[in-house]
Every structure is written in structure tokens, then in C-alpha cells.
Amino acid sequence: KWDAVRGLGVAAERIASSRDLGFREAFLAATGGEGVDVVLNALAGEFVDASLDLLPRGGRFVEMGKADVRDADQMAQARPGVRYYSFDLLEAGPERIQQLLTEIVGLFERGVLRHAPIRTWDVRRGVEAFRFLREGRNTGKVVLTVPAPLDPDGTVLITGGTGGLGALFARHLVARHGVRHLLLVSRRGAAVEGVAELVAGLRELGADARLVACDVSDRGQVAELLGGLERPLTGVVHAAGVLDDGVLAALTPDQVRRVLRPKVDAALHLHELTRGMELSAFVLFSSVAALIGSPGQGNYAAANAFLDALAAARRAEGLPASSLAWGLWADAGGMAGTLDEAELRRLARMGTAALPTQLGLELFDQAQRLDDAMLVPVRLELGALRSQARSGMLPPLLRGLVKSPAKGAAAGGGSLAQRLAGVAEA
């Protein structure tokens, strides 16, 4: 706080702490014993008396707080020549307050006044904001903000917008959230089969959907895309992604790049190129694979872990962001469409069940009402999790969901190494 005051040009000898009474002697010394003409006070108790001692005859004491309001007549008797005022804005009445605020806003707009530093907190994090205030470390004002809904006059960009999930959420944003202008981006754009029907359906719902072929992993193409928008961008849904599975030891650099580019590079470009835009939503479609792992998908898990971290980093900067670590979708247009029956059965044994479309959409809506950088909308089967726990194969993140067997009671007994040693050679 002292640095902020010095930055305003206040001399060092005219700055003192309000946490002890030393300011009285400091300011008397700085003014050659003359004191000050006006005190704007928000302190209480003995600090009020120390501040009053700084006022000569003709001085004015303006009480702005509510903790220690004193009687003006008694103050006049105790401090002859000092005028005491208790300031309460509400006494001015609503019309006068509106007039004052209008005048003040005009002064800020013209650059006559500069506001104090502002730190904003989403109103859903109000408890956290008040805890921060109580620590007494803030400079300026702490402001609670109400999350803005998606502006129907703005544009919402969906990457992977012609894929199964992209198309699904395009319809949902129009039907449920009132979005009227969509920019659906994919590598092939309008050349994708079925997009004509998608656009026609969105038009019937009252939305204008524009299809664009764009490699969102290419920063130049993303910059050109955003620079050509006719309406301001108000929301981003990053649903692009590809799979290229392989056991970790056998993954090639090309496989890693192929999976990371549409997830990681694209998200980073969108993050950097939209920083100056007034976004209401910046939603990243991640995967539970980043949290509990998925055999053969080390590259995919790493890409999604980056999305989760990016959402947290944006939130730390005061930017909107949420990363949704989706589980398996039942819709064939989602990830399930790339898996064969054996892989689906393996996931089921692991306890990950397919998420019905309607439930997935409802979870998306709930996520937009929460103030978490990352959420995990996934459907789990407790029976399968218990089986995994008994075999000692349950991922650590999920162990709190089911009762773990007693130590040494896992299937076959002994450590994993001991159990593997007893397996017959193929």
C-alpha cells in the first residue's frame, strides 16, 4: 500500500501506518507542529482521538466509517473550533446520489479522476473475497462481479464445431442459452458430411451459423479468423481434438504432435489472441484421462492436463475459463465412436460408464453456474470401482469413492510384484 501512495507523489514523511498511533507524532513532525486541516476518517477508538489531535482551530473531521460515530455537539464542546461531520451518503436521497454518481463517472471518463486499483472476484467466490479483505493486504477496492450470460448479439466460437460433440453443443447453446451467432470451426469446414443439415437445423432454431475451415493449431489462421469477425466474440468452446493411441514406450514424436497440436497449441492461441476481448465464457473440453489415466493414451492425457492447467492460469489472471474433464459419451459422435467393443468393455471394467447425452448437457449447464476452473463430468459405476479396489488397480483419485479392502486383502494377496511373479508364462 505504501508503494501505491508513493506512486501518487506523496512525500515519504507524509505517509504513516494506521495500525499504531505513531502517525500522530509523525504528521506533527512533518508539518512543523501545525497539524492538518482535514481528516477523512475510517478508524475507531483511540485512533480517532489521535487524528483529532492533529486538527487546529478551523480544522474539519469527516467521519466516513460506522464503527465509532460520535455526537457532533459533544465534539464541539470537547474540541472547540474543530468541526465534526458524520458522512452518510444515503442521507442525500436516491436522486441526489444518482446525480453525484453521474458526475463522478463523467470525471473518470474524461480522465480528471483515476480510480484506485481494483481486484475483482466472481460473486460465487464471495467468501474467498471477504477472507482476502480480512487479511488486510489489498490496495484499492475489492469488487464482486456477476458472471455475464452469453450475449445473443455476440459470436460464440466452437472449435471442432462440425464433430459430434461440437455439433451437439452448437444446438444446445442455441436452444438452451439463446446464442444466435455461431462460428463453427474445423479443419474441413463445410466439406464435412452432414454439416448442411446441421446449419439448417440451427437456422430453424433461430441462429446464424457460419462454417469455416481453419487449422486452429496454426496461430496465423486463428488470428485471421478472429480478425474477420463481424460481431464481437463473446464465448469460446474448444472441443477440437484427435486420438492417436499407442503404448507410451512406442509413441512416436509425430503421434504426440498430432494429438497435442489441436488441443494444446490451439488452446494457447485462443487464450493469447482473445485476451483483450470481453468474453463471457472460455470453455475447454478436457478428458478424465488426464486425471486417472487411460491405457494407450499418454499423449491424449498430457494434452488434456494442459487444458486443465490453462483454465487455472486464466482464472488466476481474472479471465473467464473452465475446463471440463469429460468421461466417455454414449453418443457415437463423441469419443465412444472411435472405440471398438473391446475397448468399451475395458473402460466399463475400470468403472467408467458412458454418459447419456441429455445428462451431459445438464452437467455442462451446471458447470457454467459454478466457479471452478476444472470440473469432472463423468459417470462412474461403483460396482466396477469396488472390483478395481479389490484387485488393487483402482486409480488413487477414485479411492475415496468406495471402501477399500483391508490391507493385504486384495485379490491373490501380496504385492503387485508378488502376484505378477506367480503368473504363468504365456
Short mmCIF file of C-alpha atoms in Angstrom, two decimals:
data_model
loop_
_atom_site.label_atom_id
_atom_site.label_comp_id
_atom_site.label_asym_id
_atom_site.label_seq_id
_atom_site.Cartn_x
_atom_site.Cartn_y
_atom_site.Cartn_z
CA LYS A 1 0.00 0.00 0.00
CA TRP A 2 2.84 2.39 0.80
CA ASP A 3 4.26 1.90 -2.69
CA ALA A 4 0.87 2.81 -4.17
CA VAL A 5 0.74 6.04 -2.14
CA ARG A 6 4.32 6.95 -3.06
CA GLY A 7 3.38 6.35 -6.68
CA LEU A 8 0.85 9.16 -6.35
CA GLY A 9 3.65 11.57 -5.49
CA VAL A 10 3.13 11.76 -1.71
CA ALA A 11 6.34 12.52 0.18
CA ALA A 12 7.64 9.74 2.43
CA GLU A 13 7.39 11.87 5.60
CA ARG A 14 3.67 12.29 4.97
CA ILE A 15 2.99 8.55 4.93
CA ALA A 16 2.47 6.56 8.14
CA SER A 17 0.87 3.34 9.33
CA SER A 18 -2.73 3.26 10.51
CA ARG A 19 -2.03 0.16 12.61
CA ASP A 20 -0.49 2.09 15.51
CA LEU A 21 -0.69 5.60 16.97
CA GLY A 22 2.70 6.66 15.67
CA PHE A 23 1.12 8.58 12.82
CA ARG A 24 0.16 11.40 15.23
CA GLU A 25 3.74 12.31 16.09
CA ALA A 26 4.93 11.62 12.55
CA PHE A 27 2.49 14.05 10.98
CA LEU A 28 3.05 16.73 13.62
CA ALA A 29 6.76 16.48 12.91
CA ALA A 30 6.21 16.60 9.14
CA THR A 31 4.11 19.78 9.46
CA GLY A 32 6.27 21.58 12.00
CA GLY A 33 3.68 21.01 14.71
CA GLU A 34 0.86 22.67 12.76
CA GLY A 35 -1.09 19.50 12.05
CA VAL A 36 -3.55 19.13 9.19
CA ASP A 37 -6.67 20.95 8.04
CA VAL A 38 -8.89 17.97 7.21
CA VAL A 39 -9.12 14.39 8.48
CA LEU A 40 -11.07 11.83 6.46
CA ASN A 41 -11.53 9.05 8.99
CA ALA A 42 -12.45 5.38 8.82
CA LEU A 43 -10.74 4.29 12.05
CA ALA A 44 -12.16 3.90 15.56
CA GLY A 45 -11.36 4.29 19.24
CA GLU A 46 -8.05 5.86 20.25
CA PHE A 47 -7.14 6.30 16.59
CA VAL A 48 -9.99 8.83 16.29
CA ASP A 49 -8.61 10.79 19.26
CA ALA A 50 -5.11 10.75 17.78
CA SER A 51 -6.47 12.07 14.48
CA LEU A 52 -8.41 14.82 16.26
CA ASP A 53 -5.18 15.92 17.96
CA LEU A 54 -3.83 16.78 14.51
CA LEU A 55 -6.54 19.39 13.84
CA PRO A 56 -6.00 23.08 14.74
CA ARG A 57 -8.85 25.56 15.21
CA GLY A 58 -10.86 25.64 11.99
CA GLY A 59 -9.95 22.06 11.18
CA ARG A 60 -12.56 19.64 9.91
CA PHE A 61 -13.02 15.99 10.87
CA VAL A 62 -15.12 13.94 8.43
CA GLU A 63 -16.21 10.56 9.75
CA MET A 64 -16.75 8.13 6.86
CA GLY A 65 -17.00 4.95 8.90
CA LYS A 66 -19.72 3.50 11.08
CA ALA A 67 -17.70 1.89 13.86
CA ASP A 68 -17.20 4.99 16.05
CA VAL A 69 -19.63 7.78 15.14
CA ARG A 70 -19.61 10.49 17.80
CA ASP A 71 -22.09 13.15 18.80
CA ALA A 72 -21.36 16.41 16.97
CA ASP A 73 -22.48 18.63 19.90
CA GLN A 74 -20.29 16.78 22.37
CA MET A 75 -17.38 17.02 19.95
CA ALA A 76 -17.90 20.79 19.64
CA GLN A 77 -17.63 21.14 23.43
CA ALA A 78 -14.63 18.82 23.71
CA ARG A 79 -12.79 20.26 20.69
CA PRO A 80 -13.65 24.00 20.35
CA GLY A 81 -13.02 25.31 16.87
CA VAL A 82 -12.95 21.85 15.26
CA ARG A 83 -15.92 20.96 13.11
CA TYR A 84 -17.05 17.32 13.20
CA TYR A 85 -19.09 15.78 10.38
CA SER A 86 -20.51 12.29 10.12
CA PHE A 87 -20.90 11.42 6.46
CA ASP A 88 -23.72 9.12 5.32
CA LEU A 89 -24.29 9.04 1.57
CA LEU A 90 -27.79 7.60 1.94
CA GLU A 91 -28.97 10.81 3.62
CA ALA A 92 -28.62 12.56 0.26
CA GLY A 93 -31.52 10.56 -1.18
CA PRO A 94 -31.65 8.46 -4.37
CA GLU A 95 -31.99 11.36 -6.83
CA ARG A 96 -29.02 13.26 -5.44
CA ILE A 97 -26.95 10.08 -5.26
CA GLN A 98 -27.72 9.34 -8.92
CA GLN A 99 -26.71 12.88 -9.85
CA LEU A 100 -23.45 12.61 -7.92
CA LEU A 101 -22.56 9.23 -9.41
CA THR A 102 -23.29 10.50 -12.92
CA GLU A 103 -20.97 13.46 -12.37
CA ILE A 104 -18.24 11.25 -10.93
CA VAL A 105 -18.44 8.75 -13.80
CA GLY A 106 -18.05 11.67 -16.20
CA LEU A 107 -14.91 12.80 -14.38
CA PHE A 108 -13.43 9.31 -14.73
CA GLU A 109 -14.36 9.15 -18.41
CA ARG A 110 -12.66 12.49 -19.08
CA GLY A 111 -9.53 11.41 -17.23
CA VAL A 112 -9.93 14.01 -14.49
CA LEU A 113 -10.10 11.27 -11.86
CA ARG A 114 -8.29 7.94 -11.71
CA HIS A 115 -9.77 5.02 -9.85
CA ALA A 116 -7.92 3.12 -7.17
CA PRO A 117 -6.61 -0.35 -8.02
CA ILE A 118 -9.45 -2.83 -8.43
CA ARG A 119 -9.36 -6.56 -7.77
CA THR A 120 -12.43 -8.44 -8.97
CA TRP A 121 -13.90 -11.63 -7.58
CA ASP A 122 -16.72 -13.64 -9.05
CA VAL A 123 -19.69 -13.26 -6.70
CA ARG A 124 -19.74 -17.05 -6.35
CA ARG A 125 -16.37 -16.70 -4.60
CA GLY A 126 -17.68 -14.10 -2.18
CA VAL A 127 -16.48 -15.96 0.93
CA GLU A 128 -12.99 -16.08 -0.52
CA ALA A 129 -13.12 -12.36 -1.31
CA PHE A 130 -14.12 -11.42 2.24
CA ARG A 131 -11.38 -13.68 3.61
CA PHE A 132 -8.90 -11.81 1.42
CA LEU A 133 -10.21 -8.47 2.72
CA ARG A 134 -9.85 -9.62 6.30
CA GLU A 135 -6.15 -10.28 5.72
CA GLY A 136 -5.69 -6.53 5.14
CA ARG A 137 -3.32 -6.96 2.20
CA ASN A 138 -5.42 -5.36 -0.51
CA THR A 139 -4.75 -1.99 -2.09
CA GLY A 140 -7.75 -0.21 -3.56
CA LYS A 141 -11.11 -1.91 -3.90
CA VAL A 142 -12.30 -5.49 -3.95
CA VAL A 143 -15.27 -5.79 -6.31
CA LEU A 144 -17.69 -8.70 -6.58
CA THR A 145 -18.75 -9.30 -10.18
CA VAL A 146 -21.80 -11.10 -11.50
CA PRO A 147 -20.98 -13.52 -14.35
CA ALA A 148 -22.44 -12.22 -17.58
CA PRO A 149 -24.63 -14.54 -19.65
CA LEU A 150 -23.73 -15.16 -23.26
CA ASP A 151 -24.76 -12.11 -25.26
CA PRO A 152 -27.18 -13.19 -28.02
CA ASP A 153 -25.78 -10.42 -30.22
CA GLY A 154 -22.23 -11.71 -29.87
CA THR A 155 -20.47 -14.61 -31.57
CA VAL A 156 -19.65 -17.94 -29.95
CA LEU A 157 -16.73 -19.84 -31.47
CA ILE A 158 -16.75 -23.64 -31.31
CA THR A 159 -13.63 -25.48 -32.39
CA GLY A 160 -14.29 -28.98 -33.61
CA GLY A 161 -17.66 -27.45 -34.38
CA THR A 162 -18.66 -29.97 -37.04
CA GLY A 163 -17.75 -33.03 -34.98
CA GLY A 164 -20.15 -34.98 -32.83
CA LEU A 165 -19.72 -33.03 -29.60
CA GLY A 166 -19.19 -29.71 -31.36
CA ALA A 167 -22.46 -30.04 -33.27
CA LEU A 168 -24.26 -31.26 -30.16
CA PHE A 169 -23.21 -28.22 -28.16
CA ALA A 170 -23.88 -25.85 -31.04
CA ARG A 171 -27.53 -26.94 -30.93
CA HIS A 172 -27.58 -26.78 -27.14
CA LEU A 173 -26.12 -23.28 -26.93
CA VAL A 174 -28.78 -22.04 -29.33
CA ALA A 175 -31.74 -23.88 -27.81
CA ARG A 176 -30.82 -23.53 -24.13
CA HIS A 177 -28.60 -20.44 -23.87
CA GLY A 178 -30.10 -18.21 -26.56
CA VAL A 179 -26.96 -17.94 -28.69
CA ARG A 180 -27.81 -16.51 -32.11
CA HIS A 181 -24.46 -16.30 -33.87
CA LEU A 182 -22.15 -19.29 -34.11
CA LEU A 183 -18.75 -19.71 -35.70
CA LEU A 184 -18.18 -23.44 -36.23
CA VAL A 185 -14.57 -24.21 -36.97
CA SER A 186 -12.95 -27.45 -38.11
CA ARG A 187 -10.12 -28.47 -40.40
CA ARG A 188 -12.51 -29.30 -43.24
CA GLY A 189 -15.25 -26.76 -42.56
CA ALA A 190 -18.26 -27.08 -44.87
CA ALA A 191 -16.75 -30.14 -46.57
CA VAL A 192 -17.72 -32.36 -43.64
CA GLU A 193 -20.61 -34.71 -44.33
CA GLY A 194 -23.86 -33.69 -42.67
CA VAL A 195 -23.00 -30.05 -42.00
CA ALA A 196 -25.71 -28.77 -44.32
CA GLU A 197 -28.29 -30.48 -42.12
CA LEU A 198 -26.59 -29.06 -39.02
CA VAL A 199 -26.72 -25.50 -40.35
CA ALA A 200 -30.33 -25.92 -41.46
CA GLY A 201 -31.29 -27.19 -38.02
CA LEU A 202 -29.57 -24.28 -36.31
CA ARG A 203 -31.30 -21.87 -38.66
CA GLU A 204 -34.68 -23.37 -37.72
CA LEU A 205 -33.80 -22.68 -34.09
CA GLY A 206 -33.20 -19.02 -34.97
CA ALA A 207 -29.40 -18.99 -35.18
CA ASP A 208 -26.98 -17.94 -37.87
CA ALA A 209 -24.14 -20.47 -38.12
CA ARG A 210 -21.02 -19.80 -40.13
CA LEU A 211 -18.75 -22.71 -41.09
CA VAL A 212 -15.04 -22.07 -41.52
CA ALA A 213 -12.20 -24.41 -42.44
CA CYS A 214 -9.36 -23.49 -40.10
CA ASP A 215 -6.42 -25.29 -38.54
CA VAL A 216 -6.71 -23.89 -35.02
CA SER A 217 -3.24 -25.20 -34.19
CA ASP A 218 -1.90 -22.57 -36.63
CA ARG A 219 -1.67 -19.20 -34.87
CA GLY A 220 -1.81 -17.24 -38.11
CA GLN A 221 -5.02 -18.91 -39.20
CA VAL A 222 -6.62 -18.30 -35.79
CA ALA A 223 -5.60 -14.63 -35.86
CA GLU A 224 -7.08 -14.22 -39.33
CA LEU A 225 -10.26 -15.97 -38.21
CA LEU A 226 -10.75 -13.70 -35.20
CA GLY A 227 -9.84 -10.60 -37.17
CA GLY A 228 -12.63 -11.27 -39.67
CA LEU A 229 -15.49 -11.47 -37.18
CA GLU A 230 -18.49 -9.29 -37.99
CA ARG A 231 -19.77 -9.40 -34.40
CA PRO A 232 -17.73 -9.30 -31.19
CA LEU A 233 -16.60 -12.64 -29.83
CA THR A 234 -18.31 -13.36 -26.51
CA GLY A 235 -17.68 -17.07 -25.98
CA VAL A 236 -15.26 -19.86 -26.87
CA VAL A 237 -15.88 -23.60 -26.66
CA HIS A 238 -12.71 -25.51 -27.51
CA ALA A 239 -13.89 -29.01 -28.42
CA ALA A 240 -11.30 -29.89 -31.06
CA GLY A 241 -9.18 -32.98 -30.56
CA VAL A 242 -7.93 -36.20 -32.12
CA LEU A 243 -6.77 -39.58 -30.83
CA ASP A 244 -3.63 -41.42 -31.89
CA ASP A 245 -3.17 -44.14 -29.30
CA GLY A 246 -0.13 -46.21 -28.51
CA VAL A 247 1.73 -47.55 -25.51
CA LEU A 248 3.97 -44.90 -24.05
CA ALA A 249 7.27 -46.55 -24.96
CA ALA A 250 6.19 -46.88 -28.59
CA LEU A 251 4.70 -43.40 -29.11
CA THR A 252 6.45 -41.52 -31.89
CA PRO A 253 7.05 -37.75 -31.91
CA ASP A 254 4.54 -37.48 -34.77
CA GLN A 255 1.88 -39.23 -32.69
CA VAL A 256 2.49 -36.88 -29.79
CA ARG A 257 2.41 -33.79 -32.00
CA ARG A 258 -0.72 -34.96 -33.80
CA VAL A 259 -2.62 -35.15 -30.52
CA LEU A 260 -1.12 -32.11 -28.80
CA ARG A 261 -1.44 -29.60 -31.65
CA PRO A 262 -5.27 -29.39 -31.88
CA LYS A 263 -5.58 -29.43 -28.09
CA VAL A 264 -2.59 -27.59 -26.65
CA ASP A 265 -1.44 -25.30 -29.45
CA ALA A 266 -4.98 -24.32 -30.38
CA ALA A 267 -5.96 -23.56 -26.77
CA LEU A 268 -2.86 -21.43 -26.29
CA HIS A 269 -3.57 -19.45 -29.47
CA LEU A 270 -7.17 -18.86 -28.42
CA HIS A 271 -6.04 -17.82 -24.94
CA GLU A 272 -3.49 -15.31 -26.20
CA LEU A 273 -5.49 -13.90 -29.11
CA THR A 274 -8.69 -13.30 -27.12
CA ARG A 275 -7.09 -11.72 -24.03
CA GLY A 276 -8.36 -8.26 -24.90
CA MET A 277 -11.89 -9.39 -25.72
CA GLU A 278 -14.89 -9.24 -23.39
CA LEU A 279 -15.59 -12.97 -23.17
CA SER A 280 -18.36 -14.38 -21.01
CA ALA A 281 -17.18 -17.97 -21.41
CA PHE A 282 -13.96 -19.75 -22.32
CA VAL A 283 -14.75 -23.47 -22.06
CA LEU A 284 -12.12 -26.13 -22.68
CA PHE A 285 -13.21 -29.71 -23.35
CA SER A 286 -10.71 -31.84 -21.48
CA SER A 287 -10.82 -35.52 -20.51
CA VAL A 288 -10.85 -37.56 -17.33
CA ALA A 289 -7.91 -39.41 -18.89
CA ALA A 290 -5.72 -36.56 -17.64
CA LEU A 291 -6.72 -37.40 -14.06
CA ILE A 292 -6.99 -41.17 -13.84
CA GLY A 293 -5.07 -42.21 -16.92
CA SER A 294 -6.19 -44.31 -19.85
CA PRO A 295 -4.11 -47.19 -21.24
CA GLY A 296 -2.51 -46.28 -24.55
CA GLN A 297 -3.45 -42.60 -24.29
CA GLY A 298 -0.45 -40.97 -22.64
CA ASN A 299 -0.30 -38.28 -25.33
CA TYR A 300 -4.03 -37.60 -25.02
CA ALA A 301 -3.83 -37.43 -21.21
CA ALA A 302 -0.95 -34.94 -21.40
CA ALA A 303 -2.80 -32.72 -23.86
CA ASN A 304 -5.85 -32.55 -21.62
CA ALA A 305 -3.78 -31.95 -18.50
CA PHE A 306 -2.51 -28.82 -20.25
CA LEU A 307 -6.09 -27.63 -20.80
CA ASP A 308 -6.85 -28.09 -17.10
CA ALA A 309 -3.76 -26.08 -16.16
CA LEU A 310 -4.56 -23.34 -18.69
CA ALA A 311 -8.03 -22.88 -17.20
CA ALA A 312 -6.50 -22.47 -13.74
CA ALA A 313 -3.94 -19.98 -15.08
CA ARG A 314 -6.64 -17.89 -16.77
CA ARG A 315 -8.69 -17.82 -13.58
CA ALA A 316 -5.63 -16.63 -11.66
CA GLU A 317 -5.42 -13.71 -14.12
CA GLY A 318 -9.09 -12.86 -13.65
CA LEU A 319 -10.08 -14.23 -17.06
CA PRO A 320 -13.09 -16.50 -17.61
CA ALA A 321 -12.24 -20.17 -18.03
CA SER A 322 -13.47 -23.63 -17.18
CA SER A 323 -12.03 -26.97 -18.18
CA LEU A 324 -14.48 -29.87 -18.29
CA ALA A 325 -12.72 -33.22 -17.96
CA TRP A 326 -15.36 -35.29 -19.71
CA GLY A 327 -15.70 -39.01 -19.33
CA LEU A 328 -16.98 -41.30 -22.05
CA TRP A 329 -20.01 -40.10 -24.03
CA ALA A 330 -22.71 -42.55 -25.10
CA ASP A 331 -23.27 -40.60 -28.32
CA ALA A 332 -21.40 -42.28 -31.17
CA GLY A 333 -20.30 -38.86 -32.32
CA GLY A 334 -18.25 -38.44 -29.16
CA MET A 335 -15.17 -40.33 -28.10
CA ALA A 336 -17.13 -43.56 -27.95
CA GLY A 337 -17.37 -43.50 -31.72
CA THR A 338 -13.61 -44.08 -32.00
CA LEU A 339 -13.56 -47.11 -29.67
CA ASP A 340 -14.29 -50.73 -30.50
CA GLU A 341 -16.36 -53.06 -28.33
CA ALA A 342 -13.31 -54.49 -26.57
CA GLU A 343 -12.14 -51.00 -25.54
CA LEU A 344 -15.62 -50.08 -24.33
CA ARG A 345 -15.76 -53.24 -22.21
CA ARG A 346 -12.34 -52.44 -20.78
CA LEU A 347 -13.48 -48.95 -19.79
CA ALA A 348 -16.61 -50.42 -18.23
CA ARG A 349 -14.49 -52.78 -16.13
CA MET A 350 -12.47 -49.76 -15.00
CA GLY A 351 -15.70 -48.18 -13.73
CA THR A 352 -16.17 -45.53 -16.43
CA ALA A 353 -19.69 -45.72 -17.85
CA ALA A 354 -20.96 -43.90 -20.92
CA LEU A 355 -22.57 -40.54 -20.25
CA PRO A 356 -26.07 -40.13 -21.77
CA THR A 357 -26.35 -37.08 -23.99
CA GLN A 358 -29.04 -35.30 -22.00
CA LEU A 359 -27.19 -35.80 -18.73
CA GLY A 360 -24.00 -34.47 -20.32
CA LEU A 361 -25.78 -31.32 -21.45
CA GLU A 362 -27.25 -30.82 -17.99
CA LEU A 363 -23.82 -31.19 -16.42
CA PHE A 364 -22.46 -28.60 -18.85
CA ASP A 365 -25.17 -26.15 -17.76
CA GLN A 366 -24.44 -26.79 -14.09
CA ALA A 367 -20.74 -26.23 -14.71
CA GLN A 368 -21.47 -22.76 -16.13
CA ARG A 369 -23.17 -21.83 -12.85
CA LEU A 370 -20.18 -22.89 -10.75
CA ASP A 371 -16.96 -21.01 -10.23
CA ASP A 372 -14.42 -23.78 -10.60
CA ALA A 373 -11.53 -23.76 -13.03
CA MET A 374 -11.89 -27.50 -13.58
CA LEU A 375 -14.80 -29.91 -13.20
CA VAL A 376 -15.07 -33.61 -13.96
CA PRO A 377 -18.42 -34.54 -15.55
CA VAL A 378 -18.06 -38.31 -15.65
CA ARG A 379 -20.36 -41.24 -14.96
CA LEU A 380 -18.87 -43.87 -12.67
CA GLU A 381 -20.12 -47.35 -11.82
CA LEU A 382 -19.48 -48.02 -8.14
CA GLY A 383 -19.69 -51.79 -8.61
CA ALA A 384 -16.86 -51.75 -11.10
CA LEU A 385 -14.87 -49.39 -8.88
CA ARG A 386 -15.23 -51.79 -5.95
CA SER A 387 -13.97 -54.59 -8.14
CA GLN A 388 -10.98 -52.46 -9.13
CA ALA A 389 -10.35 -51.67 -5.47
CA ARG A 390 -10.37 -55.36 -4.54
CA SER A 391 -7.80 -56.06 -7.24
CA GLY A 392 -5.63 -53.15 -6.14
CA MET A 393 -5.98 -51.46 -9.53
CA LEU A 394 -8.23 -48.52 -8.62
CA PRO A 395 -6.68 -45.14 -9.57
CA PRO A 396 -5.69 -43.16 -6.46
CA LEU A 397 -8.04 -40.30 -7.35
CA LEU A 398 -11.07 -42.58 -7.08
CA ARG A 399 -10.17 -44.47 -3.92
CA GLY A 400 -12.21 -42.17 -1.71
CA LEU A 401 -15.42 -43.14 -3.55
CA VAL A 402 -15.51 -46.78 -2.42
CA LYS A 403 -14.48 -48.64 0.68
CA SER A 404 -11.01 -50.04 0.21
CA PRO A 405 -10.33 -53.65 1.21
CA ALA A 406 -8.23 -54.32 4.27
CA LYS A 407 -4.51 -54.18 3.68
CA GLY A 408 -3.34 -57.46 2.21
CA ALA A 409 -6.88 -58.48 1.25
CA ALA A 410 -6.54 -57.62 -2.42
CA ALA A 411 -7.12 -60.42 -4.88
CA GLY A 412 -4.39 -63.02 -4.67
CA GLY A 413 -2.81 -61.33 -1.61
CA GLY A 414 0.70 -59.89 -1.52
CA SER A 415 2.14 -57.03 -3.53
CA LEU A 416 1.56 -56.47 -7.23
CA ALA A 417 5.11 -57.68 -7.91
CA GLN A 418 4.45 -60.89 -5.99
CA ARG A 419 1.19 -61.51 -7.83
CA LEU A 420 2.86 -60.92 -11.21
CA ALA A 421 5.69 -63.28 -10.28
CA GLY A 422 3.15 -66.05 -9.84
CA VAL A 423 1.59 -65.61 -13.29
CA ALA A 424 2.45 -68.45 -15.67
CA GLU A 425 4.40 -67.52 -18.79
CA ALA A 426 2.36 -67.27 -21.99
#
